[in-house]
């Protein structure tokens, strides 16, 4: 299996299509998606366009849905919640569909939604996603980072490298044997530097610093930096819809 890493949705090649794609937004969209589904949300519907989100959400009775989202790290006005994984408590999300829009993460999911197999990953579910990937029949896999408005993100690259290492270790192979591009090799090297202290890496990243300037996000950093704290794999069931498939 050859794994290519694209650090932003904008860098994803438009002509090719792999067998599978894994989207990463460690801070914080794919961490939030994992916790929302783990805590009982029935589905996460992602939208880059806020009007489309509001129209789709309005079709469900209010007690069956939540609107969640942020721009620039701050909760959107009129929405039920922002994009914090620790806010996705069972009492709030159980049995609900979540309509989610974030600055970069949901755009990254939309970018790859035509690919037949799409999952989301964070540091929390590296092992669970690696196991699913290892069972795939496909040869070509993309890992897509969400970045920040077209720029590279340190934390997404860290998780991309962690995913490659975890998958290769599970197969008893060297990560290098699956590296499909230089971006993937660089991300794999980054994991070696920070794997014992990922939260420090998250806090050092540009978006980590943005969140720290906005307010106290210690609980989010602890949650987003916890490696393999979740066993779920959010999978795309329909374009733009993520859920836990049997
Ligand atoms: C994003 O999609 O850019 C992020 O998830 C932003 C955030 O930290 O809420």
JSON list of C-alpha atoms and ligand atoms in Angstrom, two decimals, residues 25-32 69-74 82-84 101-107 146-149 155 207 210-211 214 217 220, ligand 1:
[
{"chain": "A", "resi": 25, "resn": "UNK", "atom": "CA", "xyz": [-7.76, 17.94, 11.71]},
{"chain": "A", "resi": 26, "resn": "UNK", "atom": "CA", "xyz": [-6.22, 17.33, 15.12]},
{"chain": "A", "resi": 27, "resn": "UNK", "atom": "CA", "xyz": [-7.07, 20.87, 16.36]},
{"chain": "A", "resi": 28, "resn": "UNK", "atom": "CA", "xyz": [-9.95, 20.22, 16.42]},
{"chain": "A", "resi": 29, "resn": "UNK", "atom": "CA", "xyz": [-12.56, 19.08, 13.91]},
{"chain": "A", "resi": 30, "resn": "UNK", "atom": "CA", "xyz": [-11.68, 15.39, 13.50]},
{"chain": "A", "resi": 31, "resn": "UNK", "atom": "CA", "xyz": [-11.05, 15.05, 17.24]},
{"chain": "A", "resi": 32, "resn": "UNK", "atom": "CA", "xyz": [-14.51, 16.55, 17.82]},
{"chain": "A", "resi": 69, "resn": "UNK", "atom": "CA", "xyz": [-19.30, 25.22, 14.28]},
{"chain": "A", "resi": 70, "resn": "UNK", "atom": "CA", "xyz": [-16.58, 27.81, 14.44]},
{"chain": "A", "resi": 71, "resn": "UNK", "atom": "CA", "xyz": [-14.69, 30.31, 12.39]},
{"chain": "A", "resi": 72, "resn": "UNK", "atom": "CA", "xyz": [-11.21, 31.29, 13.46]},
{"chain": "A", "resi": 73, "resn": "UNK", "atom": "CA", "xyz": [-11.60, 29.04, 16.52]},
{"chain": "A", "resi": 74, "resn": "UNK", "atom": "CA", "xyz": [-14.67, 30.88, 17.88]},
{"chain": "A", "resi": 82, "resn": "UNK", "atom": "CA", "xyz": [-18.61, 25.39, 18.89]},
{"chain": "A", "resi": 83, "resn": "UNK", "atom": "CA", "xyz": [-16.00, 22.84, 17.84]},
{"chain": "A", "resi": 84, "resn": "UNK", "atom": "CA", "xyz": [-14.63, 21.59, 21.14]},
{"chain": "A", "resi": 101, "resn": "UNK", "atom": "CA", "xyz": [-18.99, 23.59, 9.89]},
{"chain": "A", "resi": 102, "resn": "UNK", "atom": "CA", "xyz": [-15.40, 24.52, 10.77]},
{"chain": "A", "resi": 103, "resn": "UNK", "atom": "CA", "xyz": [-12.77, 26.78, 9.22]},
{"chain": "A", "resi": 104, "resn": "UNK", "atom": "CA", "xyz": [-10.72, 24.00, 7.62]},
{"chain": "A", "resi": 105, "resn": "UNK", "atom": "CA", "xyz": [-11.60, 20.48, 8.77]},
{"chain": "A", "resi": 106, "resn": "UNK", "atom": "CA", "xyz": [-15.05, 20.22, 7.23]},
{"chain": "A", "resi": 107, "resn": "UNK", "atom": "CA", "xyz": [-13.71, 21.69, 3.96]},
{"chain": "A", "resi": 146, "resn": "UNK", "atom": "CA", "xyz": [-6.77, 20.28, 6.99]},
{"chain": "A", "resi": 147, "resn": "UNK", "atom": "CA", "xyz": [-4.08, 22.91, 7.44]},
{"chain": "A", "resi": 148, "resn": "UNK", "atom": "CA", "xyz": [-5.11, 26.48, 8.08]},
{"chain": "A", "resi": 149, "resn": "UNK", "atom": "CA", "xyz": [-6.66, 28.40, 5.18]},
{"chain": "A", "resi": 155, "resn": "UNK", "atom": "CA", "xyz": [-0.33, 19.02, 14.27]},
{"chain": "A", "resi": 207, "resn": "UNK", "atom": "CA", "xyz": [-3.26, 27.10, 15.47]},
{"chain": "A", "resi": 210, "resn": "UNK", "atom": "CA", "xyz": [-4.18, 30.92, 18.18]},
{"chain": "A", "resi": 211, "resn": "UNK", "atom": "CA", "xyz": [-6.42, 28.86, 20.50]},
{"chain": "A", "resi": 214, "resn": "UNK", "atom": "CA", "xyz": [-8.44, 33.15, 22.35]},
{"chain": "A", "resi": 217, "resn": "UNK", "atom": "CA", "xyz": [-8.21, 25.62, 25.92]},
{"chain": "A", "resi": 220, "resn": "UNK", "atom": "CA", "xyz": [-9.05, 20.67, 24.49]},
{"chain": "B", "resi": 1, "resn": "LIG", "atom": "C1", "xyz": [-10.73, 23.92, 11.75]},
{"chain": "B", "resi": 1, "resn": "LIG", "atom": "O1", "xyz": [-11.56, 23.28, 11.09]},
{"chain": "B", "resi": 1, "resn": "LIG", "atom": "O2", "xyz": [-10.00, 24.75, 11.24]},
{"chain": "B", "resi": 1, "resn": "LIG", "atom": "C2", "xyz": [-10.54, 23.72, 13.23]},
{"chain": "B", "resi": 1, "resn": "LIG", "atom": "O3", "xyz": [-11.18, 22.60, 13.66]},
{"chain": "B", "resi": 1, "resn": "LIG", "atom": "C3", "xyz": [-10.59, 24.98, 14.01]},
{"chain": "B", "resi": 1, "resn": "LIG", "atom": "C4", "xyz": [-10.85, 24.83, 15.49]},
{"chain": "B", "resi": 1, "resn": "LIG", "atom": "O4", "xyz": [-9.93, 24.68, 16.28]},
{"chain": "B", "resi": 1, "resn": "LIG", "atom": "O5", "xyz": [-12.01, 24.89, 15.91]}
]
